[in-house]
Amino acid sequence: MCRNITELRGLEPAATREEIEAAAAQYVRKVTGVAKPRPALAQAMATAAQEIADITERLLALAPERRQPPKSVPPLRRPEVRKRLGLAPLAS
């Protein structure tokens, strides 16, 4: 179902809270099938995404280390995505 959510375990440097929250928000949008919610639903979706991000952060801390990094680079680490979203470039 969520084939396009990037793996966050094993990144160097480790996944940031921003990346975890982005993945959680993407998951919530995917399972609800709502990309642009009305205000009432938007708040519920934001709350759910924060709860999922909290759980994900705890889970990543408990997961064993990877022998190899994930095959794909998370979107928030890609310069073209950061530029499109108006985010500052990552420090090299």
mmCIF file of C-alpha atoms in Angstrom:
data_model
loop_
_atom_site.group_PDB
_atom_site.id
_atom_site.type_symbol
_atom_site.label_atom_id
_atom_site.label_comp_id
_atom_site.label_asym_id
_atom_site.label_seq_id
_atom_site.Cartn_x
_atom_site.Cartn_y
_atom_site.Cartn_z
ATOM 1 C CA MET A 1 0.000 0.000 0.000
ATOM 2 C CA CYS A 2 2.669 2.563 0.968
ATOM 3 C CA ARG A 3 5.388 1.521 -1.410
ATOM 4 C CA ASN A 4 6.606 5.081 -1.815
ATOM 5 C CA ILE A 5 7.330 5.733 1.877
ATOM 6 C CA THR A 6 11.106 5.690 2.229
ATOM 7 C CA GLU A 7 12.801 3.478 4.785
ATOM 8 C CA LEU A 8 14.233 5.544 7.613
ATOM 9 C CA ARG A 9 16.175 2.880 9.506
ATOM 10 C CA GLY A 10 19.896 2.835 8.824
ATOM 11 C CA LEU A 11 20.331 6.329 7.427
ATOM 12 C CA GLU A 12 23.622 8.140 7.967
ATOM 13 C CA PRO A 13 23.155 10.507 9.655
ATOM 14 C CA ALA A 14 20.134 9.052 11.427
ATOM 15 C CA ALA A 15 16.621 10.060 10.365
ATOM 16 C CA THR A 16 15.640 13.471 11.663
ATOM 17 C CA ARG A 17 12.382 14.264 13.407
ATOM 18 C CA GLU A 18 11.417 16.256 10.298
ATOM 19 C CA GLU A 19 11.865 13.148 8.104
ATOM 20 C CA ILE A 20 9.926 10.983 10.553
ATOM 21 C CA GLU A 21 7.050 13.484 10.662
ATOM 22 C CA ALA A 22 6.994 13.726 6.853
ATOM 23 C CA ALA A 23 6.751 9.935 6.549
ATOM 24 C CA ALA A 24 3.986 9.836 9.177
ATOM 25 C CA ALA A 25 2.010 12.558 7.380
ATOM 26 C CA GLN A 26 2.410 10.723 4.077
ATOM 27 C CA TYR A 27 1.153 7.522 5.700
ATOM 28 C CA VAL A 28 -1.916 9.306 7.103
ATOM 29 C CA ARG A 29 -2.704 10.868 3.711
ATOM 30 C CA LYS A 30 -2.334 7.482 2.033
ATOM 31 C CA VAL A 31 -4.542 5.485 4.408
ATOM 32 C CA THR A 32 -7.269 8.138 4.498
ATOM 33 C CA GLY A 33 -7.169 8.780 0.776
ATOM 34 C CA VAL A 34 -7.410 12.499 1.539
ATOM 35 C CA ALA A 35 -4.649 14.764 0.260
ATOM 36 C CA LYS A 36 -6.320 18.126 0.937
ATOM 37 C CA PRO A 37 -8.605 17.730 3.961
ATOM 38 C CA ARG A 38 -11.163 20.226 5.177
ATOM 39 C CA PRO A 39 -10.156 22.065 8.373
ATOM 40 C CA ALA A 40 -11.991 19.717 10.762
ATOM 41 C CA LEU A 41 -10.351 16.626 9.300
ATOM 42 C CA ALA A 42 -6.988 18.368 8.849
ATOM 43 C CA GLN A 43 -6.575 18.733 12.621
ATOM 44 C CA ALA A 44 -7.425 15.073 13.218
ATOM 45 C CA MET A 45 -4.964 14.029 10.509
ATOM 46 C CA ALA A 46 -2.222 16.238 11.982
ATOM 47 C CA THR A 47 -2.789 14.764 15.440
ATOM 48 C CA ALA A 48 -2.690 11.223 14.057
ATOM 49 C CA ALA A 49 0.522 11.988 12.137
ATOM 50 C CA GLN A 50 2.185 13.315 15.314
ATOM 51 C CA GLU A 51 1.188 10.189 17.246
ATOM 52 C CA ILE A 52 2.518 7.978 14.443
ATOM 53 C CA ALA A 53 5.751 10.008 14.343
ATOM 54 C CA ASP A 54 6.208 9.518 18.106
ATOM 55 C CA ILE A 55 5.694 5.760 17.759
ATOM 56 C CA THR A 56 8.006 5.618 14.735
ATOM 57 C CA GLU A 57 10.756 7.485 16.568
ATOM 58 C CA ARG A 58 10.585 5.013 19.473
ATOM 59 C CA LEU A 59 10.531 2.067 17.078
ATOM 60 C CA LEU A 60 13.575 3.308 15.147
ATOM 61 C CA ALA A 61 15.476 3.676 18.424
ATOM 62 C CA LEU A 62 14.750 0.017 19.237
ATOM 63 C CA ALA A 63 15.386 -1.441 15.774
ATOM 64 C CA PRO A 64 18.736 -3.152 15.198
ATOM 65 C CA GLU A 65 21.351 -1.430 13.070
ATOM 66 C CA ARG A 66 21.391 -2.167 9.351
ATOM 67 C CA ARG A 67 24.340 -3.697 7.573
ATOM 68 C CA GLN A 68 23.655 -1.573 4.504
ATOM 69 C CA PRO A 69 21.869 1.751 4.115
ATOM 70 C CA PRO A 70 18.375 1.833 2.561
ATOM 71 C CA LYS A 71 18.264 1.630 -1.247
ATOM 72 C CA SER A 72 16.591 5.018 -1.688
ATOM 73 C CA VAL A 73 17.325 8.462 -0.312
ATOM 74 C CA PRO A 74 14.496 10.013 1.743
ATOM 75 C CA PRO A 75 12.770 12.858 -0.106
ATOM 76 C CA LEU A 76 13.776 15.491 2.455
ATOM 77 C CA ARG A 77 17.432 14.690 1.729
ATOM 78 C CA ARG A 78 17.037 15.331 -2.004
ATOM 79 C CA PRO A 79 18.028 18.884 -3.071
ATOM 80 C CA GLU A 80 15.242 19.172 -5.669
ATOM 81 C CA VAL A 81 12.563 18.277 -3.117
ATOM 82 C CA ARG A 82 13.947 20.661 -0.496
ATOM 83 C CA LYS A 83 13.987 23.452 -3.078
ATOM 84 C CA ARG A 84 10.396 22.696 -4.166
ATOM 85 C CA LEU A 85 9.247 22.772 -0.521
ATOM 86 C CA GLY A 86 11.158 25.996 0.189
ATOM 87 C CA LEU A 87 13.492 24.342 2.721
ATOM 88 C CA ALA A 88 17.109 25.292 3.252
ATOM 89 C CA PRO A 89 19.716 23.049 1.604
ATOM 90 C CA LEU A 90 21.272 20.411 3.833
ATOM 91 C CA ALA A 91 24.776 21.065 5.102
ATOM 92 C CA SER A 92 27.355 18.855 3.412
#
